[in-house]
Structures are given as structure tokens and as C-alpha cells.
Short mmCIF file of C-alpha atoms in Angstrom, two decimals:
data_model
loop_
_atom_site.label_atom_id
_atom_site.label_comp_id
_atom_site.label_asym_id
_atom_site.label_seq_id
_atom_site.Cartn_x
_atom_site.Cartn_y
_atom_site.Cartn_z
CA MET A 737 0.00 0.00 0.00
CA ILE A 738 1.10 3.58 -0.66
CA ILE A 739 0.31 6.76 1.27
CA ARG A 740 1.85 10.18 0.63
CA ILE A 741 3.50 12.00 3.54
CA ASP A 742 4.94 15.42 2.63
CA ASP A 743 5.13 14.36 -1.04
CA ILE A 744 7.01 11.18 -0.14
CA PRO A 745 5.23 8.04 -1.42
CA VAL A 746 5.40 5.76 1.63
CA ASN A 747 5.20 2.02 1.19
CA TYR A 748 3.48 0.26 4.09
CA ILE A 749 1.63 -2.86 5.18
CA ASP A 750 -1.75 -2.79 6.92
CA GLU A 751 -3.07 -6.26 7.73
CA GLY A 752 -5.54 -7.81 10.15
CA GLU A 753 -8.20 -6.43 12.45
CA GLY A 754 -8.38 -5.62 16.13
CA SER A 755 -6.11 -3.63 18.41
CA VAL A 756 -3.37 -1.86 16.46
CA ILE A 757 0.34 -2.69 16.56
CA LEU A 758 2.76 -0.35 14.76
CA LEU A 759 6.07 -1.87 13.62
CA LEU A 760 9.21 0.26 13.14
CA HIS A 761 12.14 -1.41 11.39
CA GLY A 762 15.87 -1.02 11.87
CA TRP A 763 18.55 0.81 9.92
CA GLY A 764 19.27 -0.66 6.49
CA SER A 765 16.19 -2.84 6.87
CA ASN A 766 12.61 -2.72 5.62
CA ILE A 767 9.17 -4.10 6.37
CA THR A 768 9.76 -7.40 4.53
CA LEU A 769 11.86 -8.59 7.48
CA PHE A 770 8.73 -8.32 9.62
CA ASP A 771 6.81 -10.85 7.49
CA GLY A 772 6.98 -13.55 10.17
CA ILE A 773 5.88 -11.20 12.94
CA ILE A 774 3.04 -9.84 10.81
CA LYS A 775 1.79 -13.37 10.04
CA ALA A 776 1.98 -14.26 13.73
CA LEU A 777 0.09 -11.19 14.99
CA SER A 778 -2.34 -10.22 12.21
CA PRO A 779 -4.90 -13.00 12.91
CA SER A 780 -5.86 -11.17 16.12
CA HIS A 781 -4.49 -7.66 15.63
CA ARG A 782 -4.28 -4.92 13.04
CA VAL A 783 -0.58 -4.73 12.19
CA ILE A 784 0.82 -1.65 10.43
CA ALA A 785 4.41 -1.34 9.21
CA PRO A 786 5.84 1.51 7.09
CA ASP A 787 9.09 1.55 5.14
CA MET A 788 10.64 4.68 6.64
CA PRO A 789 12.17 7.19 4.17
CA GLY A 790 15.42 5.89 2.72
CA PHE A 791 14.56 2.22 3.26
CA GLY A 792 12.71 -0.49 1.38
CA LYS A 793 10.37 0.95 -1.25
CA THR A 794 10.09 4.42 0.30
CA PRO A 795 12.40 7.03 -1.31
CA GLU A 796 15.05 8.74 0.79
CA PRO A 797 14.51 12.31 2.00
CA GLN A 798 15.88 15.14 -0.11
CA GLN A 799 18.28 16.17 2.66
CA PRO A 800 19.89 14.39 5.62
CA TRP A 801 17.48 13.66 8.47
CA ALA A 802 18.00 13.40 12.22
CA VAL A 803 15.97 11.15 14.53
CA ASP A 804 13.53 14.00 15.17
CA ASP A 805 12.76 14.19 11.45
CA TYR A 806 11.81 10.52 11.47
CA VAL A 807 9.66 11.16 14.54
CA ASP A 808 7.87 13.98 12.69
CA PHE A 809 7.35 11.60 9.78
CA ILE A 810 5.91 8.84 11.98
CA ILE A 811 3.56 11.29 13.70
CA LYS A 812 2.20 12.39 10.31
CA PHE A 813 1.90 8.74 9.25
CA ILE A 814 -0.07 7.92 12.41
CA ASP A 815 -2.31 10.96 11.91
CA SER A 816 -2.92 10.01 8.27
CA LEU A 817 -4.27 6.63 9.35
CA GLY A 818 -6.36 8.13 12.16
CA LEU A 819 -4.79 5.98 14.89
CA LYS A 820 -5.68 6.88 18.49
CA GLU A 821 -4.31 4.01 20.59
CA PHE A 822 -1.82 1.32 19.66
CA GLY A 823 1.14 -0.81 20.66
CA VAL A 824 4.57 -0.28 19.13
CA LEU A 825 7.14 -2.92 18.21
CA VAL A 826 10.59 -1.73 17.19
CA HIS A 827 13.87 -3.22 16.05
CA SER A 828 17.26 -1.50 16.27
CA PHE A 829 16.99 2.03 14.78
CA GLY A 830 13.22 1.90 15.27
CA GLY A 831 13.91 2.11 19.00
CA ARG A 832 15.51 5.52 18.58
CA VAL A 833 12.37 6.73 16.88
CA LEU A 834 10.16 5.31 19.63
CA PHE A 835 12.17 6.86 22.48
CA LYS A 836 11.96 10.33 20.95
CA LEU A 837 8.35 9.84 19.85
CA ASN A 838 7.30 8.81 23.34
CA ALA A 839 9.10 11.83 24.84
CA ARG A 840 7.09 14.31 22.75
CA GLU A 841 4.59 16.27 24.80
CA THR A 842 0.84 16.45 24.13
CA LEU A 843 0.65 13.58 21.66
CA PRO A 844 -2.91 13.10 20.37
CA TYR A 845 -2.81 9.32 20.86
CA VAL A 846 -1.84 6.66 23.40
CA ILE A 847 0.97 4.11 23.17
CA ASN A 848 -0.41 1.27 25.30
CA LYS A 849 2.36 -1.32 24.93
CA ALA A 850 5.93 -1.41 23.62
CA VAL A 851 8.27 -4.14 22.40
CA LEU A 852 11.98 -3.43 22.02
CA ILE A 853 13.86 -5.98 19.92
CA ASP A 854 17.65 -5.49 19.93
CA SER A 855 16.94 -1.77 20.15
CA ALA A 856 19.38 1.07 19.57
CA GLY A 857 19.40 4.19 21.72
CA ILE A 858 22.24 3.82 24.20
CA MET A 859 25.52 5.25 22.94
CA PRO A 860 28.45 2.85 23.47
CA THR A 861 31.37 4.03 25.57
CA LYS A 862 34.52 4.31 23.46
CA SER A 863 37.70 2.72 24.79
CA LEU A 864 40.94 4.69 24.91
CA LYS A 865 42.17 2.73 21.90
CA GLN A 866 39.03 3.65 19.92
CA LYS A 867 39.36 7.33 20.88
CA ILE A 868 43.01 7.42 19.74
CA SER A 869 42.13 5.62 16.51
CA LEU A 870 39.36 8.13 15.78
CA LYS A 871 41.66 11.11 16.38
CA MET A 872 44.32 9.61 14.10
CA TYR A 873 41.73 9.00 11.38
CA LYS A 874 40.40 12.57 11.57
CA CYS A 875 43.94 13.96 11.46
CA ALA A 876 44.90 11.83 8.45
CA ARG A 877 41.66 12.72 6.67
CA SER A 878 42.31 16.42 7.23
CA ILE A 879 45.84 16.14 5.85
CA MET A 880 44.84 14.09 2.79
CA SER A 881 42.01 16.55 2.04
CA THR A 882 44.40 19.43 1.33
CA LYS A 883 44.37 20.57 -2.30
CA LEU A 884 47.82 19.27 -3.20
CA LEU A 885 47.48 15.85 -1.60
CA HIS A 886 43.93 15.45 -2.87
CA PHE A 887 45.23 16.21 -6.39
CA LEU A 888 48.06 13.68 -6.02
CA TYR A 889 45.94 11.02 -4.28
CA PRO A 890 42.31 11.71 -5.25
CA ASP A 891 40.99 8.40 -3.88
CA ALA A 892 42.86 8.43 -0.58
CA VAL A 893 40.11 9.92 1.58
CA GLU A 894 37.44 7.67 0.06
CA ASN A 895 39.63 4.59 0.58
CA MET A 896 40.21 5.59 4.21
CA ARG A 897 36.48 6.03 4.72
CA LYS A 898 35.70 2.62 3.21
CA LYS A 899 38.30 0.93 5.37
CA ARG A 900 37.06 2.53 8.57
CA GLY A 901 33.34 2.89 7.90
CA SER A 902 30.74 0.35 8.96
CA ALA A 903 28.85 -1.73 6.41
CA ASP A 904 25.75 0.43 6.99
CA TYR A 905 27.76 3.58 6.27
CA ASN A 906 29.62 2.22 3.24
CA ASN A 907 26.45 0.82 1.66
CA ALA A 908 24.44 4.02 2.08
CA THR A 909 23.92 6.86 -0.39
CA PRO A 910 25.54 10.24 0.41
CA ILE A 911 22.32 11.57 1.97
CA MET A 912 21.76 8.46 4.05
CA ARG A 913 25.39 8.47 5.18
CA GLN A 914 24.93 11.95 6.57
CA THR A 915 21.66 10.82 8.11
CA LEU A 916 23.39 7.87 9.78
CA VAL A 917 26.03 10.15 11.29
CA LYS A 918 23.30 12.34 12.78
CA VAL A 919 21.42 9.33 14.10
CA VAL A 920 24.21 7.39 15.80
CA ASN A 921 25.77 10.41 17.49
CA GLU A 922 22.73 11.01 19.67
CA ASP A 923 22.52 9.32 23.09
CA LEU A 924 18.88 8.69 23.95
CA LYS A 925 19.45 6.99 27.31
CA PRO A 926 17.88 9.92 29.26
CA LEU A 927 14.59 9.37 27.36
CA ILE A 928 14.25 5.64 27.93
CA SER A 929 12.82 5.96 31.44
CA LYS A 930 9.96 8.06 30.05
CA ILE A 931 8.34 4.91 28.65
CA SER A 932 5.59 4.21 31.15
CA CYS A 933 3.54 1.57 29.32
CA PRO A 934 4.10 -2.19 29.77
CA THR A 935 7.25 -3.06 27.81
CA LEU A 936 8.66 -6.34 26.53
CA ILE A 937 12.38 -6.41 25.74
CA ILE A 938 13.63 -9.16 23.42
CA TRP A 939 17.36 -9.55 22.83
CA GLY A 940 19.97 -11.84 21.37
CA ASP A 941 22.75 -12.43 23.88
CA ASN A 942 25.28 -12.56 21.01
CA ASP A 943 24.20 -9.18 19.64
CA THR A 944 27.34 -7.17 18.82
CA ALA A 945 25.56 -4.14 17.32
CA THR A 946 23.52 -3.43 20.46
CA PRO A 947 25.01 -5.62 23.23
CA ILE A 948 22.92 -7.44 25.82
CA ASP A 949 24.10 -4.94 28.45
CA ASP A 950 21.94 -2.34 26.64
CA ALA A 951 18.90 -4.57 27.17
CA LYS A 952 19.66 -4.90 30.88
CA GLN A 953 20.01 -1.13 31.21
CA MET A 954 16.68 -0.60 29.45
CA GLU A 955 15.00 -3.14 31.71
CA GLN A 956 16.24 -1.17 34.72
CA LEU A 957 15.28 2.22 33.26
CA ILE A 958 11.73 1.36 32.16
CA PRO A 959 9.36 1.04 35.17
CA ASP A 960 7.22 -1.81 33.77
CA ALA A 961 9.60 -3.92 31.66
CA GLY A 962 10.50 -7.58 31.29
CA LEU A 963 13.41 -9.12 29.37
CA VAL A 964 13.35 -12.22 27.15
CA VAL A 965 16.83 -13.38 26.12
CA CYS A 966 17.33 -15.38 22.92
CA GLU A 967 20.38 -17.47 23.74
CA GLY A 968 22.81 -17.72 20.85
CA ALA A 969 21.02 -15.12 18.72
CA GLY A 970 22.53 -11.92 17.37
CA HIS A 971 21.14 -8.53 16.34
CA TYR A 972 18.24 -10.07 14.38
CA SER A 973 16.96 -12.30 17.16
CA PHE A 974 13.41 -12.22 15.75
CA LEU A 975 14.67 -13.81 12.52
CA GLU A 976 17.07 -16.25 14.18
CA GLN A 977 14.61 -17.57 16.76
CA PRO A 978 11.14 -16.81 15.36
CA ALA A 979 9.24 -19.43 17.35
CA LYS A 980 10.44 -18.07 20.68
CA VAL A 981 9.91 -14.45 19.67
CA HIS A 982 6.47 -15.00 18.13
CA GLY A 983 5.34 -16.93 21.20
CA ALA A 984 6.44 -14.13 23.51
CA LEU A 985 4.71 -11.52 21.33
CA LYS A 986 1.40 -13.42 21.27
CA VAL A 987 1.38 -13.71 25.06
CA PHE A 988 2.37 -10.05 25.53
CA PHE A 989 -0.14 -8.54 23.10
CA GLY A 990 -2.88 -11.01 24.01
#
């Protein structure tokens, strides 16, 4: 299905009937990865999942976005569908959107339940080695960007970026790279405790993108939260252990 939000044609899924559950996908992902969850929940719930701008079949924004821009987008998407009360299930980057969405004042709707699956939002603490490496990289990039050296070695800066950059960064378009930089450099830990609705946290204990310690911190910060650990699973625990995850979701949402 397609709906236009600020002239952006947004691809989304809207299946089932009953209480509403909104799904927000992770960075570099799209709604197709939620197929199993949608099939599990749609027999008894109305499940809605948009491809956020820059992912799946929804075009990227015309300029780099921050998390707040995605929050503005989701609010307009919710308003367009006339939703008043719903649960939210997020994975990875979707968690960042939820934390900032939930912190907005005077929202015209109610989030009654939340599920955090391998959610982002807590900024990792850099080791001394990582801090030194980052400073050396920035220094080398600055030197190689001078006119003379850039003329002599035109690909040097790009090669340095590819070697150092994450897969998400290297695979993104220029606009989405700038968006990613804005997104990951924001620590949302102070907002996590503002989630007051019942919350289910699902995590892979082998997750290296958002380590299990993040899940334990979120469980402590959110007043009404419970943690389900998927032993042996990584950052996509809902794909690696679907039976366990789907069972937990059915019990939680009812």
C-alpha cells in the first residue's frame, strides 16, 4: 500500500483487524523482514508497518534527516491513518524513533504497549584505543584533504572512509550516510525511562551491534519492563529464533 506523507510516497503494510500494533524497522532494513511477525500477529491484531524514508520501497529524504525528522514523519503517518491508541514494536533504529516519539509532549494518541527488539538508543562508551584511533583518522583525513594531496591522491580519503566505515555507512547513499552520522551520534538513554507503558524487551545475547548490556540497562530504566533473552542469537533475534519471539509476542499482546 502507498500513502503520501509530505510528497514522499510511503510504502506500508496494513493487515488484520483488532487492536493496532505499529512496527518500526531497523537501519538498512525494511518491512519485509517483519513478514513472520506480521503473520503471527495479524490473525488477532491490526498490524501496520511503514518503510521509513530511505529504506525499502520508500524514497530517501531530499536532505539528511536526524531522529527527530523521522519522529515527525511517523507522527504524520499515524495521523494520516487516524490511529488513536496502539502498541509499538521496534527493532534496532526503530527504537531511537520510539524513544523520541514517546518523549514528545501532548501527543494526540496513546501508546499502550511497547516491544523493544535489539533496540538502539544507548551510545556505546569508546575505549581509549578507539578514541586514539578516531583522532588519528580525523587527522589523516584532514591532511589528505588538502588541495595538493587530494590532487596527487584523489581516492585516498574515500579509501580511508571505506576501510574505517561500517557496512551500513559504506552501503548508504551520500544523503543516508549523513543521516546515519546524525542518528548514531545522539545518546537517547535519558529518554528511555519516560516509557511508562508495559514493555517487553527481546534480545539476542550474542548481539554485537547493540550488546545485551543495553537490554539490561533498558529493563532497569523502564518502570514496567520484562526481558526475554534469545540465547545464541545476534542482532536479528526475531529472525534467528522466530518461534520463541512469536510466542512471547502473542502472550504479551494477548
